[in-house]
Short mmCIF file of C-alpha atoms in Angstrom, two decimals:
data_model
loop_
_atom_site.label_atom_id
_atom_site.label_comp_id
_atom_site.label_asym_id
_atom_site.label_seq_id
_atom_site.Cartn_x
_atom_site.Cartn_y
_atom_site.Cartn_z
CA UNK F 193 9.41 13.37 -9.12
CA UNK F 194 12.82 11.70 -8.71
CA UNK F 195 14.34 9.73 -11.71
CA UNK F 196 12.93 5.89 -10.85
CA UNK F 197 15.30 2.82 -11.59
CA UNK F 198 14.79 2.41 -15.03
CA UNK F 199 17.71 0.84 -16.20
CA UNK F 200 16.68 -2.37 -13.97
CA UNK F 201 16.92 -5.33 -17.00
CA UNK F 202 13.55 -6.78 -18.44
CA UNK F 203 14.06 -10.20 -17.17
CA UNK F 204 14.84 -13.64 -18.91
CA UNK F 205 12.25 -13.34 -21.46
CA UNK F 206 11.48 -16.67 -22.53
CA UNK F 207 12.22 -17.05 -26.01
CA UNK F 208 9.01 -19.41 -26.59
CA UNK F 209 6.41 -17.39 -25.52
CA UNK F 210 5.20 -13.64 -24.93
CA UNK F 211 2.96 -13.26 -22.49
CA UNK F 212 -0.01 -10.80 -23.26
CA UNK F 213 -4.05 -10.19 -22.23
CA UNK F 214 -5.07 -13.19 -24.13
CA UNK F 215 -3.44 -16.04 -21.93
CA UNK F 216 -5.55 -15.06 -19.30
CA UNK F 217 -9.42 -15.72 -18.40
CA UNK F 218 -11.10 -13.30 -16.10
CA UNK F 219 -12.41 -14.20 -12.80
CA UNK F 220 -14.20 -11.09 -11.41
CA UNK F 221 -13.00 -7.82 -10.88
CA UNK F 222 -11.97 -7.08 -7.09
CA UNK F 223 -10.73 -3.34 -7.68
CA UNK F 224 -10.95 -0.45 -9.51
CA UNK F 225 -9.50 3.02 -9.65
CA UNK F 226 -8.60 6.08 -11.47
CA UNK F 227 -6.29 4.38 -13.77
CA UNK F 228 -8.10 1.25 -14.31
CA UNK F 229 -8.86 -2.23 -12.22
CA UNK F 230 -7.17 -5.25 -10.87
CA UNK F 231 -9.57 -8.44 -11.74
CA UNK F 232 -8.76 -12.59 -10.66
CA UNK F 233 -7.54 -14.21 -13.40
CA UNK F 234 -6.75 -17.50 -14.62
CA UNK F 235 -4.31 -18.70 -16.85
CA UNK F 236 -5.30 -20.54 -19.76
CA UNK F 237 -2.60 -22.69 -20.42
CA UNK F 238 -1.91 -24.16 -17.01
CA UNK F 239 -5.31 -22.85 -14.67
CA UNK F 240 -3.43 -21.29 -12.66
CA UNK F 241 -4.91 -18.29 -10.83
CA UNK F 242 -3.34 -14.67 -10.53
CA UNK F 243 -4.48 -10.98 -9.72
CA UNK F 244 -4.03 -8.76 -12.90
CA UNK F 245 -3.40 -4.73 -12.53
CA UNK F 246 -4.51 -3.69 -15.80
CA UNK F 247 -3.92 0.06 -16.34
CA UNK F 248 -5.04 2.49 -19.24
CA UNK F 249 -1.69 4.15 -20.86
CA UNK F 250 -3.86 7.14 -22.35
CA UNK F 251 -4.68 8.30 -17.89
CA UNK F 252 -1.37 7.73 -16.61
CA UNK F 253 -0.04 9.79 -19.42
CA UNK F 254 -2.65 12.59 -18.77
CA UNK F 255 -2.34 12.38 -14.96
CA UNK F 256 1.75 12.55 -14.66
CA UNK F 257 1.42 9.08 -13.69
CA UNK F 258 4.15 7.41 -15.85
CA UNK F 259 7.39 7.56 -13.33
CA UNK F 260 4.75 5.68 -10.81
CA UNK F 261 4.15 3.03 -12.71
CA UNK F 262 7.75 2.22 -13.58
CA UNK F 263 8.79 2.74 -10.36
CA UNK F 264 6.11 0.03 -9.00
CA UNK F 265 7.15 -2.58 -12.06
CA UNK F 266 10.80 -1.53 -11.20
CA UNK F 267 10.89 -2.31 -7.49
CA UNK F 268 8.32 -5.42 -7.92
CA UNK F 269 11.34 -6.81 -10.22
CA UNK F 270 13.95 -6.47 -7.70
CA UNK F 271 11.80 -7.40 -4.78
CA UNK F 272 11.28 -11.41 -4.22
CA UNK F 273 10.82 -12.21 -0.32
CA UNK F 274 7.87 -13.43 1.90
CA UNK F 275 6.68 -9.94 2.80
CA UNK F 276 6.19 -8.30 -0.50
CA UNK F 277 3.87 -9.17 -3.16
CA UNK F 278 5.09 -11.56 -6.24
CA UNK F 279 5.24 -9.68 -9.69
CA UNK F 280 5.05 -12.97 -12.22
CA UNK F 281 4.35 -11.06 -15.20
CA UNK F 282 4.92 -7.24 -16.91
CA UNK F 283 3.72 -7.00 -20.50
CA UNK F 284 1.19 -4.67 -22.39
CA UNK F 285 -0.30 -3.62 -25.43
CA UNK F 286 -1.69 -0.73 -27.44
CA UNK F 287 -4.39 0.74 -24.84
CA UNK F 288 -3.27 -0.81 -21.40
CA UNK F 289 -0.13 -1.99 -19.61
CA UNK F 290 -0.71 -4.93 -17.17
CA UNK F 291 1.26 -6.33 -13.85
CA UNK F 292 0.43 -10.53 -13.24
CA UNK F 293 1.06 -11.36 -9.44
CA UNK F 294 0.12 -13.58 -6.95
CA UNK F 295 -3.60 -13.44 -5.87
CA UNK F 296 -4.05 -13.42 -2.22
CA UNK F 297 -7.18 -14.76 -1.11
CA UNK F 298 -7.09 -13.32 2.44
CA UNK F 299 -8.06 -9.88 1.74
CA UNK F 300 -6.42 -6.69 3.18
CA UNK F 301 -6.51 -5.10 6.60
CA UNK F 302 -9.19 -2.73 5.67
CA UNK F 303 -11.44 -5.70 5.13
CA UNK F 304 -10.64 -6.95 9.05
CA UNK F 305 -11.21 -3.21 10.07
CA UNK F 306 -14.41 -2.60 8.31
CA UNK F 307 -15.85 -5.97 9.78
CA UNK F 308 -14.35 -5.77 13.49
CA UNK F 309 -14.06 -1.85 14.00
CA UNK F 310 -10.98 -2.19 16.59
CA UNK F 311 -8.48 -4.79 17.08
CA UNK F 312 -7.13 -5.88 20.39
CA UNK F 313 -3.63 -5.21 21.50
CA UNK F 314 -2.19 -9.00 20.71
CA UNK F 315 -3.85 -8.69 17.15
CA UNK F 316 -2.85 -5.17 16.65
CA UNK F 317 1.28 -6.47 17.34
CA UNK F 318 1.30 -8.70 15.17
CA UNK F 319 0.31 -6.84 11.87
CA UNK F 320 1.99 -4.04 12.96
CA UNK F 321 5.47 -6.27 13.38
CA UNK F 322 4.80 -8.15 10.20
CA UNK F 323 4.27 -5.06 7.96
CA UNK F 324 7.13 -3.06 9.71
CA UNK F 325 9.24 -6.44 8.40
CA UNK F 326 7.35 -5.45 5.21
CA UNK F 327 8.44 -2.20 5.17
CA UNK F 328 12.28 -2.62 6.25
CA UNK F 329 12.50 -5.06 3.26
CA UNK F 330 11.81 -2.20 0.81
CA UNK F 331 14.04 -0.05 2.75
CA UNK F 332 16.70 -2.17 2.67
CA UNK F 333 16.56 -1.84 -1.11
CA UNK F 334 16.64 2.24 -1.15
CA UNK F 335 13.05 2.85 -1.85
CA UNK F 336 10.24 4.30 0.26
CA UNK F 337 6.34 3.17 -0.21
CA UNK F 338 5.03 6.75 0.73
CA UNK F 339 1.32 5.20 -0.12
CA UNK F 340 0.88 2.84 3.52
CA UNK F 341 -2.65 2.23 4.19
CA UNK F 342 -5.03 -0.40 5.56
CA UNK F 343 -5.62 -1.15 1.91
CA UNK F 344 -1.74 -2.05 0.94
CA UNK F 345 -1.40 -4.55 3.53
CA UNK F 346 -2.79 -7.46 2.42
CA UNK F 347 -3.31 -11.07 3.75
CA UNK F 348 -2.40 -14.92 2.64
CA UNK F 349 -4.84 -17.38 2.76
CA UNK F 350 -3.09 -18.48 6.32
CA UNK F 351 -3.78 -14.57 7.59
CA UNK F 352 0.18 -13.78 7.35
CA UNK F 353 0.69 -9.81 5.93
CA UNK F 354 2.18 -8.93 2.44
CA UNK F 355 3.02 -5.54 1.52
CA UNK F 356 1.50 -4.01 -1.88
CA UNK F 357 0.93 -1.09 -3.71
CA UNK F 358 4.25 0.37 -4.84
CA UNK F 359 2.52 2.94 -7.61
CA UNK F 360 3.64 5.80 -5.37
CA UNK F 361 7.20 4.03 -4.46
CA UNK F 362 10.26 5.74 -5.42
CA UNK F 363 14.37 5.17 -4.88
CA UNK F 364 15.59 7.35 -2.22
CA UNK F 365 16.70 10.81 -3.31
CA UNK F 366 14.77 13.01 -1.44
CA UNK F 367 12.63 14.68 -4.32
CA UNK F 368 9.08 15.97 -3.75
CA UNK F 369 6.64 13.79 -6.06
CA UNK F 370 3.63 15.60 -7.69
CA UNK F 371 0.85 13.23 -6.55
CA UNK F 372 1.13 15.09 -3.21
CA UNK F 373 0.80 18.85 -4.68
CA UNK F 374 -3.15 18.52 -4.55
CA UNK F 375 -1.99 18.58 -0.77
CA UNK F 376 0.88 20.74 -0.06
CA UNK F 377 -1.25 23.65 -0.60
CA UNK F 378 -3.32 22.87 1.38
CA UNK F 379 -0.70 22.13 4.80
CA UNK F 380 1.28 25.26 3.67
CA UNK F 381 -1.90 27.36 4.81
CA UNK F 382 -3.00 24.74 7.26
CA UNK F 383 0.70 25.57 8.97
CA UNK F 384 -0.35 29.35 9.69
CA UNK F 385 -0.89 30.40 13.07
CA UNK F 386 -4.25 31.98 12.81
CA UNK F 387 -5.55 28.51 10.83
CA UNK F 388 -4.57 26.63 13.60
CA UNK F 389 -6.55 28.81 16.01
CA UNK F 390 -9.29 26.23 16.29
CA UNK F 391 -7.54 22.86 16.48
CA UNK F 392 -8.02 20.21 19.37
CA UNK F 393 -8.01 16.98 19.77
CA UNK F 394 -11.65 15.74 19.17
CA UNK F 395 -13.25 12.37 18.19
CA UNK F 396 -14.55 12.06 14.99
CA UNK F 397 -18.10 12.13 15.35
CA UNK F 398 -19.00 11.00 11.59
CA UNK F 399 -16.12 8.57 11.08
CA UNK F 400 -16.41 6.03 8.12
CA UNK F 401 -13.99 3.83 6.45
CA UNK F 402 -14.44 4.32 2.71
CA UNK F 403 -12.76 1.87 0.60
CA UNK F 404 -13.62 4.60 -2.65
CA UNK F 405 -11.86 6.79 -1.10
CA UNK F 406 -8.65 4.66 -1.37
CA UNK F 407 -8.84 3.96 -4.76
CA UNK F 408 -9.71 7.58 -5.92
CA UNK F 409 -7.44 10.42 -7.70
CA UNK F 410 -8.19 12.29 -4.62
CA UNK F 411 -7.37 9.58 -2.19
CA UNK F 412 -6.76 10.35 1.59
CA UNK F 413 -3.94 11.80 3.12
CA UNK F 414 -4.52 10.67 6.62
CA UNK F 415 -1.50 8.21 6.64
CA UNK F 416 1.21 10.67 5.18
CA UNK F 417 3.65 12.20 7.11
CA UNK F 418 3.53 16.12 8.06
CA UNK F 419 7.14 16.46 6.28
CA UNK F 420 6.34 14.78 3.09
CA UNK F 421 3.47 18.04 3.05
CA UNK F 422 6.58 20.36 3.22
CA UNK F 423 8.17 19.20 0.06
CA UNK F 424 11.58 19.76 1.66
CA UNK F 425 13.01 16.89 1.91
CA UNK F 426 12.10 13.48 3.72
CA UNK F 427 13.54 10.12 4.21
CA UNK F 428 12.40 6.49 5.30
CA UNK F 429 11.35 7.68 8.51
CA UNK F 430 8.31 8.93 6.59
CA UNK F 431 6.77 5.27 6.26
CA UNK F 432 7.10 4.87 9.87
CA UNK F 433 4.64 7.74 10.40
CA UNK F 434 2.48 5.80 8.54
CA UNK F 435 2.43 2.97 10.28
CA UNK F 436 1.86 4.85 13.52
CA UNK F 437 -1.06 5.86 12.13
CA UNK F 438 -2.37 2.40 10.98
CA UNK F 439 -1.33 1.40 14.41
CA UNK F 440 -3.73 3.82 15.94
CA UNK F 441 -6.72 3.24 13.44
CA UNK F 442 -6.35 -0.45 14.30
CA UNK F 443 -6.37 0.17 18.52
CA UNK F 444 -9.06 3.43 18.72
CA UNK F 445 -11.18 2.95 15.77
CA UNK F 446 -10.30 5.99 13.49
CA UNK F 447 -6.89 7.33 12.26
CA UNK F 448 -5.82 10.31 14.65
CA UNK F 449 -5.92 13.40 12.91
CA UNK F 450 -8.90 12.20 10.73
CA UNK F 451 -11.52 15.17 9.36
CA UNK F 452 -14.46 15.03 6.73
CA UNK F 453 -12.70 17.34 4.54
CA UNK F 454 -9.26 16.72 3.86
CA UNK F 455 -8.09 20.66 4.35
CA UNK F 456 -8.90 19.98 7.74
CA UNK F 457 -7.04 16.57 7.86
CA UNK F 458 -4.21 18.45 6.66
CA UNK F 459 -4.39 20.85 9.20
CA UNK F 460 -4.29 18.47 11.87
CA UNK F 461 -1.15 16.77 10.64
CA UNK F 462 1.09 19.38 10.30
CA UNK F 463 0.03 20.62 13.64
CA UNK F 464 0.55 17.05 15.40
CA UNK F 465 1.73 18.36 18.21
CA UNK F 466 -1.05 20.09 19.07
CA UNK F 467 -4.18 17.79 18.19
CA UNK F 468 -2.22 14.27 18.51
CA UNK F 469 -4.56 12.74 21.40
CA UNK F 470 -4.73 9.19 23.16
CA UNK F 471 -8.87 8.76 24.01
CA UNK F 472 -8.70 7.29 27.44
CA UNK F 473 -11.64 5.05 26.31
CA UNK F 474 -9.06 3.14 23.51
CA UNK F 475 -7.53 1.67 27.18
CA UNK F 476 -4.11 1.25 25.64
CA UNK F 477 -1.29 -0.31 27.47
CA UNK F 478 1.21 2.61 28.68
CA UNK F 479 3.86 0.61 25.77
CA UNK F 480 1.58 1.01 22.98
CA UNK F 481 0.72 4.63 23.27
CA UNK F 482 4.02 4.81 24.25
CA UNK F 483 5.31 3.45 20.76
CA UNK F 484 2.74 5.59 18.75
CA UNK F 485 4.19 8.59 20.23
CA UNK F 486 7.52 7.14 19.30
CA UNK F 487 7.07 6.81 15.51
CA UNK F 488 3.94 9.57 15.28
CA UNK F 489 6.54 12.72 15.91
CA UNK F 490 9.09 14.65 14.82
CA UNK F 491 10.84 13.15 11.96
CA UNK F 492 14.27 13.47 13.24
CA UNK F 493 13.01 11.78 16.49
CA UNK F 494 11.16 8.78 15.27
CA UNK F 495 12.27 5.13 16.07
CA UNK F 496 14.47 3.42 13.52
CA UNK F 497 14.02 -0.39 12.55
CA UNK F 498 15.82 -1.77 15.31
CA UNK F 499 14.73 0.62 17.89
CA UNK F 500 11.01 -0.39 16.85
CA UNK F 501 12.27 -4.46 17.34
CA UNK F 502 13.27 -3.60 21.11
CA UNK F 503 10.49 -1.28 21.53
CA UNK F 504 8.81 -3.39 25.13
CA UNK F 505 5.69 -3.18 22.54
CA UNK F 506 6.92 -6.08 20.81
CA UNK F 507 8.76 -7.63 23.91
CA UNK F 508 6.50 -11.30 23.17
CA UNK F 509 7.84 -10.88 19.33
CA UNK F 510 10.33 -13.19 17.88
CA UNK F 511 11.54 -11.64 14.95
CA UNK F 512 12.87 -14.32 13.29
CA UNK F 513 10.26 -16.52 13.28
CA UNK F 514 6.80 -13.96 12.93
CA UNK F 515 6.30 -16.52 9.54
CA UNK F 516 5.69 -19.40 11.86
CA UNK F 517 3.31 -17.63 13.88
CA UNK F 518 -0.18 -18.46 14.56
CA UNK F 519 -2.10 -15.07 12.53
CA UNK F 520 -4.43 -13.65 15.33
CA UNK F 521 -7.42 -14.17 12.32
CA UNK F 522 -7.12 -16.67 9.63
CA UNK F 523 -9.02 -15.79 7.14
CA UNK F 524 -11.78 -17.74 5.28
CA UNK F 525 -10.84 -19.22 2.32
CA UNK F 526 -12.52 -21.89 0.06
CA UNK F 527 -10.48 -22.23 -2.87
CA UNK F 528 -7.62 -20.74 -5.20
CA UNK F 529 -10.12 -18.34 -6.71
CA UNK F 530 -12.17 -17.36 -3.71
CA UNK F 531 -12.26 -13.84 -3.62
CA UNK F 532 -15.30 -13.44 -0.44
CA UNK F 533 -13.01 -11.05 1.21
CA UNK F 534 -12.84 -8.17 -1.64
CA UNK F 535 -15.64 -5.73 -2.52
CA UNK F 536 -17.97 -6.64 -4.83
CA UNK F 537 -17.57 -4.60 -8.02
CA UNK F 538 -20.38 -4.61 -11.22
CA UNK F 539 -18.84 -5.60 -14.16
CA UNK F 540 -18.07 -2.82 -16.48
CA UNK F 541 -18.29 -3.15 -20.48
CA UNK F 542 -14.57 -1.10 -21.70
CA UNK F 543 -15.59 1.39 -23.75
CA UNK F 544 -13.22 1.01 -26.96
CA UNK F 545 -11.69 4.78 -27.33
CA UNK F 546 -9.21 3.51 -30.49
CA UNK F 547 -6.06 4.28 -30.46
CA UNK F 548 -3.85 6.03 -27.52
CA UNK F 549 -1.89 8.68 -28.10
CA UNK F 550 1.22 8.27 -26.08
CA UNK F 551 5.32 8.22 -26.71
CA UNK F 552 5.76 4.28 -26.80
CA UNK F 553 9.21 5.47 -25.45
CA UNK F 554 7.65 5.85 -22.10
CA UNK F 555 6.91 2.60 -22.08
CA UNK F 556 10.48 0.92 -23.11
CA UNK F 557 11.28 -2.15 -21.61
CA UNK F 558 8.16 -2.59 -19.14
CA UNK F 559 7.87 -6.65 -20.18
CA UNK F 560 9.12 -9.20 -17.35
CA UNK F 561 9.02 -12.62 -16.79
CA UNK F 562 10.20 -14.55 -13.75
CA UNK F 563 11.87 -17.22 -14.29
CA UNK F 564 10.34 -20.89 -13.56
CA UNK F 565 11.11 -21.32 -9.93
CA UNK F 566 7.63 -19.81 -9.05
CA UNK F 567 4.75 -22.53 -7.81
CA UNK F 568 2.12 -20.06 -7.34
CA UNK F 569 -0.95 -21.66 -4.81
CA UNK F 570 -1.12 -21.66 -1.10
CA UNK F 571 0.99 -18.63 -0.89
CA UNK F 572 -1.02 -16.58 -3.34
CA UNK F 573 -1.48 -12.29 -3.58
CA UNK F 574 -4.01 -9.53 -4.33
CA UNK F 575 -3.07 -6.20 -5.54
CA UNK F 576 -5.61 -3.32 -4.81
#
C-alpha cells in the first residue's frame, strides 16, 4: 500500500469544544460492515442531523486496514465540492474512530437498481455524467477511488449523485494495495490459457444484487479493472473501467463479466476481450455500447475525461450546468431524518471487549473540524 497523505493538517480545531460520541443521538443504523456501521444521527446541541461512520480500531488494525482509513479521512479533508460527500467531523476514542458527514436522504444507486432492475438510456446518462464529474473531481486532486460501485454513488434528497466511499482511495503512486491480494491470485491463474478454455459470453442465469455482499471483507470484484488484478502498475484510467461497468449494470441488468463465484468473475475480467458481450435484447443505442467499449478495454486505450465529455453519448449533456438538471428520479423524501431508502438493519447491542490494543501512533492527528461555513439540510449525505 502506497504512503497516504498524512501530513494533511487536522483542521481549525475549535478551541471551545471537542467533538466526541456523546454530542450525538442515534437515529437508526442504515449500514454495517466488517469494520463496523454507519447509523443517522442527530446532534444534540443544535438537532441537526448527520450520517456517522463509526469504525472499531482493534479490526482495522487486525485487517491491514489502517492506511485506508487515513487515506479516506485524508482526502474527505481536502475534498469540499458538490459531487463528493461532506466530512463535518473526524474524532475518536479508545475502541472506535468515527467520520460525521452529511446524511443524504436519497439513497444510493443500488437502491434505484434493486427496485427498477434496468434504467433507460436518458436515466442511465445522467448518473453516469454526474458521477464521471464525481470522479474527475478526485482525480483532479491525485487520488484514485479504486472501490466504484452502485453502492458509492449516492443521491440528495433532489436525486442529484454524490460520490462516497473513499476507504480504498489512495494518492497516485502506482503501488499495489493489499485489499486486492484475496484477488490477484486468483486472475494470475484465471490469466492461463488452459483456464480460459471455457469462457464465453453468457447471461447470468442466477443473477442477484446483494447489498451484503458490498459491505463484506470479501466484497465483489466485478467493478475492478483487469490491471489493478496484475499488481503492476495502474493509473486513473482504472476508475473509468469501473464506471463502464456500472454503466452496463444500469442498461442490461447485470454487470458484464458477473459469475456466482468470484474465481470465475475474475476469470472473466482479465480475459475481457474474450467474454465482453453486448445482449442484443439490452437494445442499446449504437453510442452507448459504443462508449462502454470505449472505457471497458485496454487500459492504455480507454477514454480520458474530456474524450468521455464529447463522447456523442452525452451529446444532450451540458456540462456545466448537470446541477441544474431535472434528476431522471427524485427520490422520496419526508424529512431531514428519513432514511426509507436504506436497508433496514436490527439493532445490535456492542459487545464491550475492554480495552484495544493498538499503537495510538496510528491514529495521530485523525480529529477535524470544518470550519462554520457549513449549513447542513437540503443538501444532506449518507455514507455506506
Amino acid at each position: 500500500m502506497a504512503d497516504v497523505k498524512t501530513d494533511i493538517p487536522a483542521g481549525p480545531a475549535s478551541p471551545k469544544k471537542r467533538y466526541s460520541v456523546n454530542d450525538f443521538k442515534k437515529v437508526k443504523t442504515i449500514g454495517r460492515g466488517a469494520f463496523g456501521e454507519v447509523q443517522v444521527v442527530r446532534m444534540k446541541s443544535s438537532g441537526q442531523i448527520y450520517a456517522m461512520k463509526i469504525m472499531n480500531k482493534a479490526e482495522m488494525v487486525k485487517k491491514n486496514q489502517v492506511q485506508h482509513i487515513r487515506a479516506e479521512r485524508d482526502l474527505m479533508v481536502l475534498m469540499d465540492n458538490p459531487w463528493i460527500v461532506k466530512l463535518l467531523y473526524s474524532f475518536q476514542d479508545e475502541k472506535n474512530l468515527y467520520l460525521v458527514m452529511e446524511f443524504l436522504q436519497g439513497g444510493d444507486l443500488m437502491t434505484i437498481l434493486m427496485r427498477l432492475d434496468i434504467l433507460s438510456e436518458e436515466q442511465t446518462r445522467f448518473y453516469v455524467a454526474e458521477t464521471a464529474m464525481a470522479i474527475h473531481t478526485v482525480h483532479q486532486s491525485q487520488y484514485v477511488h479504486r472501490d466504484l460501485k452502485p453502492d458509492n454513488i449516492l443521491l440528495t434528497k433532489d436525486g442529484h449523485v454524490k460520490l462516497s466511499d473513499f476507504g480504498l482511495c489512495k494518492a497516485f503512486e502506482n503501488v499495489p494495495s493489499e485489499i486486492y491480494n484475496k484477488f490477484h491470485g486468483q486472475a494470475a491463474e484465471a490469466e492461463k490459457p488452459e483456464n480460459a478454455a471455457d469462457l464465453g459470453p453468457q447471461k447470468p442465469v442466477h443473477y442477484k444484487r446483494d447489498r451484503k455482499l458490498a459491505f463484506s471483507t470479501v466484497g465483489t470484484p466485478d467493478y475492478i479493472a483487469p490491471e489493478v488484478f496484475a499488481q503492476t502498475g495502474y493509473g486513473y484510467e482504472c476508475d473509468w473501467w469501473s464506471l463502464g461497468v456500472i454503466m452496463y449494470e444500469c442498461m442490461v441488468g447485470y454487470p458484464p463479466f458477473y459469475a456466482d463465484e468470484p474465481m470465475q468473475t475474475c476469470r472473466k475480467i482479465v480475459n475481457w476481450k474474450r467474454t465482453l458481450a453486448f445482449p442484443a435484447e439490452a437494445g442499446l443505442s449504437p453510442e452507448a455500447e459504443d462508449f462502454m467499449r470505449k472505457i471497458i478495454c485496454g487500459h492504455d486505450e480507454r477514454l480520458t475525461f474530456d474524450q468521455i465529455k464529447s463522447h456523442p453519448f452525452f451529446a444532450t449533456i451540458d456540462w456545466e450546468k448537470l446541477q441544474e438538471m431535472e434528476p431522471p428520479i427524485v427520490p422520496n423524501v419526508k424529512s431531514e431524518d428519513d432514511t426509507q431508502n436504506f436497508d433496514e438493519f436490527e439493532e445490535e447491542h456492542a459487545a464491550d471487549d475492554g480495552a484495544v490494543d493498538v499503537n495510538v501512533d496510528q491514529f495521530q492527528g485523525y480529529t477535524f473540524q470544518r470550519p462554520e461555513q457549513v449549513k447542513p439540510s437540503a443538501f444532506s449525505l449518507f455514507h455506506p
